[in-house]
């Protein structure tokens, strides 16, 4: 009788498990038998074993089906790790592969239809499962999430943004209609200074009692008709002043109501559009962090792509180098007066405008919107950090 196999908790079994733990030589692994050999001699012994020969016979019956099965398992495991670990972020393909093969029971690449990782990455890009790009540092992949729940959630976000834009457009049309109505209802009122024709002339009246014939009053001398006309003119001027004074508070009241509507909408838009992030493509920024390198410090660049809310890809204007930066490493650039800027934060986020003037004491400026529904509107008191210069391609 042969020797009995050592138990699971025997010292030899524990030593064998310790030796087989972790990554080992790929060329000494048999995918059909799912057995890892530690050296070349052990692999030769396994190749000549009866169990391995049986597996080879099974493989010879339908090799394409088994090869496709291994390839599908490898692809599913790779994509599942990419989706769970990195989501839709851009990452080096070899980093995912190293984490994938760290699992001992993974499907090895030498048993699939792809000979190298490069061929596998090209396959993912051709099938539309990932966005792949070749760089000097190697192949990078970005997972394309086609999950129905994710698509439904993205469509819901887009529908909400469209609804907010429609509400803003309706509100702006309502405000413009109110402005036109208020402008049409204005009456041109001319105010004249009250002047007396003869300042020395005094009008006196005698009230009751005995009359003094020797004293002539001004009222007894004046004729009747001029008095009537004077009273009429006085009444007319009084009515005119009354109408002017009565129309004045009404005009002020309408103006204050319009101002209240505009202030309310301004606060609402400010609350909606004020964010912690301001990065957007097409603007000129300045590097303010020395961690990116001394040669890039205080140099200007243009934002080419925004990967997520707080990071993006910039291209240096002088050297043409591309860098991945966080928004804390850069700052906005303020152009000269009359140049085109973009509002990157605040109530009018995303609008293009022309810089009108700057207030250096208060660190703010005034801009006039140059495109869209709000074209021609002047916005005052805009912070320096809320605007940025737009890059003009030469």
PDB file of N, CA, C and O in Angstrom, residues 26-27 29-31 67 70-75 78 93-94 96-98 100-101 103 105-124:
ATOM      1  N   UNK A  26       3.666  31.523 -14.766  1.00  0.00           N
ATOM      2  CA  UNK A  26       2.526  31.283 -15.631  1.00  0.00           C
ATOM      3  C   UNK A  26       2.754  30.088 -16.559  1.00  0.00           C
ATOM      4  O   UNK A  26       1.822  29.355 -16.890  1.00  0.00           O
ATOM      5  N   UNK A  27       4.012  29.848 -16.946  1.00  0.00           N
ATOM      6  CA  UNK A  27       4.303  28.757 -17.887  1.00  0.00           C
ATOM      7  C   UNK A  27       4.165  27.380 -17.228  1.00  0.00           C
ATOM      8  O   UNK A  27       4.148  26.367 -17.910  1.00  0.00           O
ATOM      9  N   UNK A  29       1.567  26.557 -15.342  1.00  0.00           N
ATOM     10  CA  UNK A  29       0.160  26.448 -14.915  1.00  0.00           C
ATOM     11  C   UNK A  29      -0.643  25.765 -16.005  1.00  0.00           C
ATOM     12  O   UNK A  29      -0.524  26.094 -17.194  1.00  0.00           O
ATOM     13  N   UNK A  30      -1.481  24.805 -15.623  1.00  0.00           N
ATOM     14  CA  UNK A  30      -2.347  24.086 -16.551  1.00  0.00           C
ATOM     15  C   UNK A  30      -3.774  24.561 -16.341  1.00  0.00           C
ATOM     16  O   UNK A  30      -4.348  24.328 -15.266  1.00  0.00           O
ATOM     17  N   UNK A  31      -4.339  25.259 -17.337  1.00  0.00           N
ATOM     18  CA  UNK A  31      -5.671  25.822 -17.196  1.00  0.00           C
ATOM     19  C   UNK A  31      -6.746  24.738 -17.248  1.00  0.00           C
ATOM     20  O   UNK A  31      -7.753  24.820 -16.549  1.00  0.00           O
ATOM     21  N   UNK A  67     -12.017  27.183 -25.700  1.00  0.00           N
ATOM     22  CA  UNK A  67     -11.199  28.394 -25.808  1.00  0.00           C
ATOM     23  C   UNK A  67     -12.063  29.647 -25.676  1.00  0.00           C
ATOM     24  O   UNK A  67     -11.677  30.625 -24.999  1.00  0.00           O
ATOM     25  N   UNK A  70     -12.973  30.110 -21.960  1.00  0.00           N
ATOM     26  CA  UNK A  70     -11.888  30.722 -21.188  1.00  0.00           C
ATOM     27  C   UNK A  70     -11.751  32.216 -21.514  1.00  0.00           C
ATOM     28  O   UNK A  70     -11.528  33.046 -20.621  1.00  0.00           O
ATOM     29  N   UNK A  71     -11.881  32.564 -22.802  1.00  0.00           N
ATOM     30  CA  UNK A  71     -11.748  33.960 -23.208  1.00  0.00           C
ATOM     31  C   UNK A  71     -12.859  34.817 -22.602  1.00  0.00           C
ATOM     32  O   UNK A  71     -12.615  35.938 -22.129  1.00  0.00           O
ATOM     33  N   UNK A  72     -14.078  34.279 -22.604  1.00  0.00           N
ATOM     34  CA  UNK A  72     -15.196  35.037 -22.032  1.00  0.00           C
ATOM     35  C   UNK A  72     -15.024  35.227 -20.525  1.00  0.00           C
ATOM     36  O   UNK A  72     -15.298  36.297 -19.975  1.00  0.00           O
ATOM     37  N   UNK A  73     -14.565  34.171 -19.818  1.00  0.00           N
ATOM     38  CA  UNK A  73     -14.343  34.288 -18.374  1.00  0.00           C
ATOM     39  C   UNK A  73     -13.270  35.332 -18.075  1.00  0.00           C
ATOM     40  O   UNK A  73     -13.401  36.132 -17.133  1.00  0.00           O
ATOM     41  N   UNK A  74     -12.198  35.325 -18.866  1.00  0.00           N
ATOM     42  CA  UNK A  74     -11.140  36.307 -18.662  1.00  0.00           C
ATOM     43  C   UNK A  74     -11.653  37.734 -18.916  1.00  0.00           C
ATOM     44  O   UNK A  74     -11.383  38.662 -18.133  1.00  0.00           O
ATOM     45  N   UNK A  75     -12.412  37.920 -19.996  1.00  0.00           N
ATOM     46  CA  UNK A  75     -12.943  39.249 -20.320  1.00  0.00           C
ATOM     47  C   UNK A  75     -13.923  39.736 -19.256  1.00  0.00           C
ATOM     48  O   UNK A  75     -13.869  40.895 -18.820  1.00  0.00           O
ATOM     49  N   UNK A  78     -11.996  40.734 -16.075  1.00  0.00           N
ATOM     50  CA  UNK A  78     -11.237  41.974 -16.276  1.00  0.00           C
ATOM     51  C   UNK A  78     -12.174  43.190 -16.242  1.00  0.00           C
ATOM     52  O   UNK A  78     -11.907  44.189 -15.559  1.00  0.00           O
ATOM     53  N   UNK A  93      -4.015  50.140 -18.433  1.00  0.00           N
ATOM     54  CA  UNK A  93      -4.538  48.776 -18.603  1.00  0.00           C
ATOM     55  C   UNK A  93      -3.749  47.758 -17.787  1.00  0.00           C
ATOM     56  O   UNK A  93      -4.316  46.790 -17.268  1.00  0.00           O
ATOM     57  N   UNK A  94      -2.439  47.963 -17.645  1.00  0.00           N
ATOM     58  CA  UNK A  94      -1.610  46.991 -16.930  1.00  0.00           C
ATOM     59  C   UNK A  94      -1.890  47.005 -15.434  1.00  0.00           C
ATOM     60  O   UNK A  94      -1.724  45.984 -14.753  1.00  0.00           O
ATOM     61  N   UNK A  96      -4.840  47.318 -14.019  1.00  0.00           N
ATOM     62  CA  UNK A  96      -6.003  46.444 -13.807  1.00  0.00           C
ATOM     63  C   UNK A  96      -5.593  44.980 -13.955  1.00  0.00           C
ATOM     64  O   UNK A  96      -6.038  44.118 -13.193  1.00  0.00           O
ATOM     65  N   UNK A  97      -4.725  44.704 -14.932  1.00  0.00           N
ATOM     66  CA  UNK A  97      -4.306  43.323 -15.153  1.00  0.00           C
ATOM     67  C   UNK A  97      -3.522  42.780 -13.955  1.00  0.00           C
ATOM     68  O   UNK A  97      -3.710  41.619 -13.559  1.00  0.00           O
ATOM     69  N   UNK A  98      -2.668  43.595 -13.361  1.00  0.00           N
ATOM     70  CA  UNK A  98      -1.895  43.147 -12.198  1.00  0.00           C
ATOM     71  C   UNK A  98      -2.802  42.849 -11.009  1.00  0.00           C
ATOM     72  O   UNK A  98      -2.579  41.884 -10.272  1.00  0.00           O
ATOM     73  N   UNK A 100      -5.908  41.952 -11.315  1.00  0.00           N
ATOM     74  CA  UNK A 100      -6.726  40.788 -11.696  1.00  0.00           C
ATOM     75  C   UNK A 100      -5.973  39.477 -11.463  1.00  0.00           C
ATOM     76  O   UNK A 100      -6.536  38.518 -10.917  1.00  0.00           O
ATOM     77  N   UNK A 101      -4.705  39.426 -11.874  1.00  0.00           N
ATOM     78  CA  UNK A 101      -3.957  38.170 -11.723  1.00  0.00           C
ATOM     79  C   UNK A 101      -3.505  37.933 -10.290  1.00  0.00           C
ATOM     80  O   UNK A 101      -2.974  36.856  -9.973  1.00  0.00           O
ATOM     81  N   UNK A 103      -5.451  37.501  -7.921  1.00  0.00           N
ATOM     82  CA  UNK A 103      -6.374  36.463  -7.455  1.00  0.00           C
ATOM     83  C   UNK A 103      -5.904  35.118  -7.997  1.00  0.00           C
ATOM     84  O   UNK A 103      -5.731  34.937  -9.207  1.00  0.00           O
ATOM     85  N   UNK A 105      -7.211  32.137  -8.371  1.00  0.00           N
ATOM     86  CA  UNK A 105      -8.091  31.297  -9.191  1.00  0.00           C
ATOM     87  C   UNK A 105      -8.509  31.979 -10.494  1.00  0.00           C
ATOM     88  O   UNK A 105      -9.506  31.595 -11.104  1.00  0.00           O
ATOM     89  N   UNK A 106      -7.808  33.006 -10.910  1.00  0.00           N
ATOM     90  CA  UNK A 106      -8.203  33.716 -12.125  1.00  0.00           C
ATOM     91  C   UNK A 106      -7.915  32.872 -13.373  1.00  0.00           C
ATOM     92  O   UNK A 106      -7.148  31.895 -13.322  1.00  0.00           O
ATOM     93  N   UNK A 107      -8.576  33.270 -14.478  1.00  0.00           N
ATOM     94  CA  UNK A 107      -8.328  32.610 -15.766  1.00  0.00           C
ATOM     95  C   UNK A 107      -7.091  33.239 -16.389  1.00  0.00           C
ATOM     96  O   UNK A 107      -7.017  34.459 -16.560  1.00  0.00           O
ATOM     97  N   UNK A 108      -6.097  32.420 -16.727  1.00  0.00           N
ATOM     98  CA  UNK A 108      -4.832  32.933 -17.252  1.00  0.00           C
ATOM     99  C   UNK A 108      -4.963  33.313 -18.719  1.00  0.00           C
ATOM    100  O   UNK A 108      -5.738  32.709 -19.470  1.00  0.00           O
ATOM    101  N   UNK A 109      -4.176  34.318 -19.119  1.00  0.00           N
ATOM    102  CA  UNK A 109      -4.274  34.831 -20.481  1.00  0.00           C
ATOM    103  C   UNK A 109      -3.743  33.836 -21.509  1.00  0.00           C
ATOM    104  O   UNK A 109      -4.184  33.841 -22.666  1.00  0.00           O
ATOM    105  N   UNK A 110      -2.821  32.945 -21.117  1.00  0.00           N
ATOM    106  CA  UNK A 110      -2.263  32.000 -22.098  1.00  0.00           C
ATOM    107  C   UNK A 110      -3.271  30.937 -22.520  1.00  0.00           C
ATOM    108  O   UNK A 110      -3.011  30.164 -23.441  1.00  0.00           O
ATOM    109  N   UNK A 111      -4.433  30.904 -21.860  1.00  0.00           N
ATOM    110  CA  UNK A 111      -5.483  29.960 -22.247  1.00  0.00           C
ATOM    111  C   UNK A 111      -6.610  30.649 -23.017  1.00  0.00           C
ATOM    112  O   UNK A 111      -7.641  30.026 -23.273  1.00  0.00           O
ATOM    113  N   UNK A 112      -6.426  31.903 -23.392  1.00  0.00           N
ATOM    114  CA  UNK A 112      -7.444  32.645 -24.131  1.00  0.00           C
ATOM    115  C   UNK A 112      -7.013  32.837 -25.576  1.00  0.00           C
ATOM    116  O   UNK A 112      -5.925  32.414 -25.987  1.00  0.00           O
ATOM    117  N   UNK A 113      -7.858  33.531 -26.345  1.00  0.00           N
ATOM    118  CA  UNK A 113      -7.559  33.766 -27.758  1.00  0.00           C
ATOM    119  C   UNK A 113      -6.597  34.929 -27.962  1.00  0.00           C
ATOM    120  O   UNK A 113      -6.156  35.173 -29.090  1.00  0.00           O
ATOM    121  N   UNK A 114      -6.261  35.643 -26.890  1.00  0.00           N
ATOM    122  CA  UNK A 114      -5.345  36.784 -27.005  1.00  0.00           C
ATOM    123  C   UNK A 114      -3.978  36.387 -26.463  1.00  0.00           C
ATOM    124  O   UNK A 114      -3.858  35.846 -25.355  1.00  0.00           O
ATOM    125  N   UNK A 115      -2.969  36.693 -27.210  1.00  0.00           N
ATOM    126  CA  UNK A 115      -1.615  36.333 -26.786  1.00  0.00           C
ATOM    127  C   UNK A 115      -1.012  37.388 -25.866  1.00  0.00           C
ATOM    128  O   UNK A 115      -0.220  37.066 -24.987  1.00  0.00           O
ATOM    129  N   UNK A 116      -1.365  38.665 -26.074  1.00  0.00           N
ATOM    130  CA  UNK A 116      -0.793  39.742 -25.264  1.00  0.00           C
ATOM    131  C   UNK A 116      -1.908  40.640 -24.743  1.00  0.00           C
ATOM    132  O   UNK A 116      -3.048  40.617 -25.238  1.00  0.00           O
ATOM    133  N   UNK A 117      -1.557  41.443 -23.750  1.00  0.00           N
ATOM    134  CA  UNK A 117      -2.526  42.390 -23.184  1.00  0.00           C
ATOM    135  C   UNK A 117      -2.882  43.476 -24.189  1.00  0.00           C
ATOM    136  O   UNK A 117      -4.013  43.973 -24.203  1.00  0.00           O
ATOM    137  N   UNK A 118      -1.945  43.841 -25.065  1.00  0.00           N
ATOM    138  CA  UNK A 118      -2.215  44.856 -26.078  1.00  0.00           C
ATOM    139  C   UNK A 118      -3.321  44.413 -27.027  1.00  0.00           C
ATOM    140  O   UNK A 118      -4.232  45.185 -27.359  1.00  0.00           O
ATOM    141  N   UNK A 119      -3.264  43.152 -27.461  1.00  0.00           N
ATOM    142  CA  UNK A 119      -4.311  42.640 -28.342  1.00  0.00           C
ATOM    143  C   UNK A 119      -5.667  42.635 -27.643  1.00  0.00           C
ATOM    144  O   UNK A 119      -6.696  42.946 -28.248  1.00  0.00           O
ATOM    145  N   UNK A 120      -5.670  42.306 -26.356  1.00  0.00           N
ATOM    146  CA  UNK A 120      -6.925  42.293 -25.601  1.00  0.00           C
ATOM    147  C   UNK A 120      -7.506  43.704 -25.464  1.00  0.00           C
ATOM    148  O   UNK A 120      -8.717  43.912 -25.617  1.00  0.00           O
ATOM    149  N   UNK A 121      -6.640  44.686 -25.215  1.00  0.00           N
ATOM    150  CA  UNK A 121      -7.105  46.073 -25.078  1.00  0.00           C
ATOM    151  C   UNK A 121      -7.661  46.584 -26.405  1.00  0.00           C
ATOM    152  O   UNK A 121      -8.697  47.268 -26.453  1.00  0.00           O
ATOM    153  N   UNK A 122      -6.978  46.261 -27.518  1.00  0.00           N
ATOM    154  CA  UNK A 122      -7.485  46.646 -28.836  1.00  0.00           C
ATOM    155  C   UNK A 122      -8.844  46.017 -29.114  1.00  0.00           C
ATOM    156  O   UNK A 122      -9.736  46.640 -29.708  1.00  0.00           O
ATOM    157  N   UNK A 123      -9.018  44.779 -28.658  1.00  0.00           N
ATOM    158  CA  UNK A 123     -10.306  44.095 -28.830  1.00  0.00           C
ATOM    159  C   UNK A 123     -11.412  44.830 -28.061  1.00  0.00           C
ATOM    160  O   UNK A 123     -12.521  45.009 -28.577  1.00  0.00           O
ATOM    161  N   UNK A 124     -11.117  45.262 -26.845  1.00  0.00           N
ATOM    162  CA  UNK A 124     -12.114  45.992 -26.053  1.00  0.00           C
ATOM    163  C   UNK A 124     -12.521  47.294 -26.744  1.00  0.00           C
ATOM    164  O   UNK A 124     -13.699  47.673 -26.749  1.00  0.00           O
TER     165      UNK A 124
END
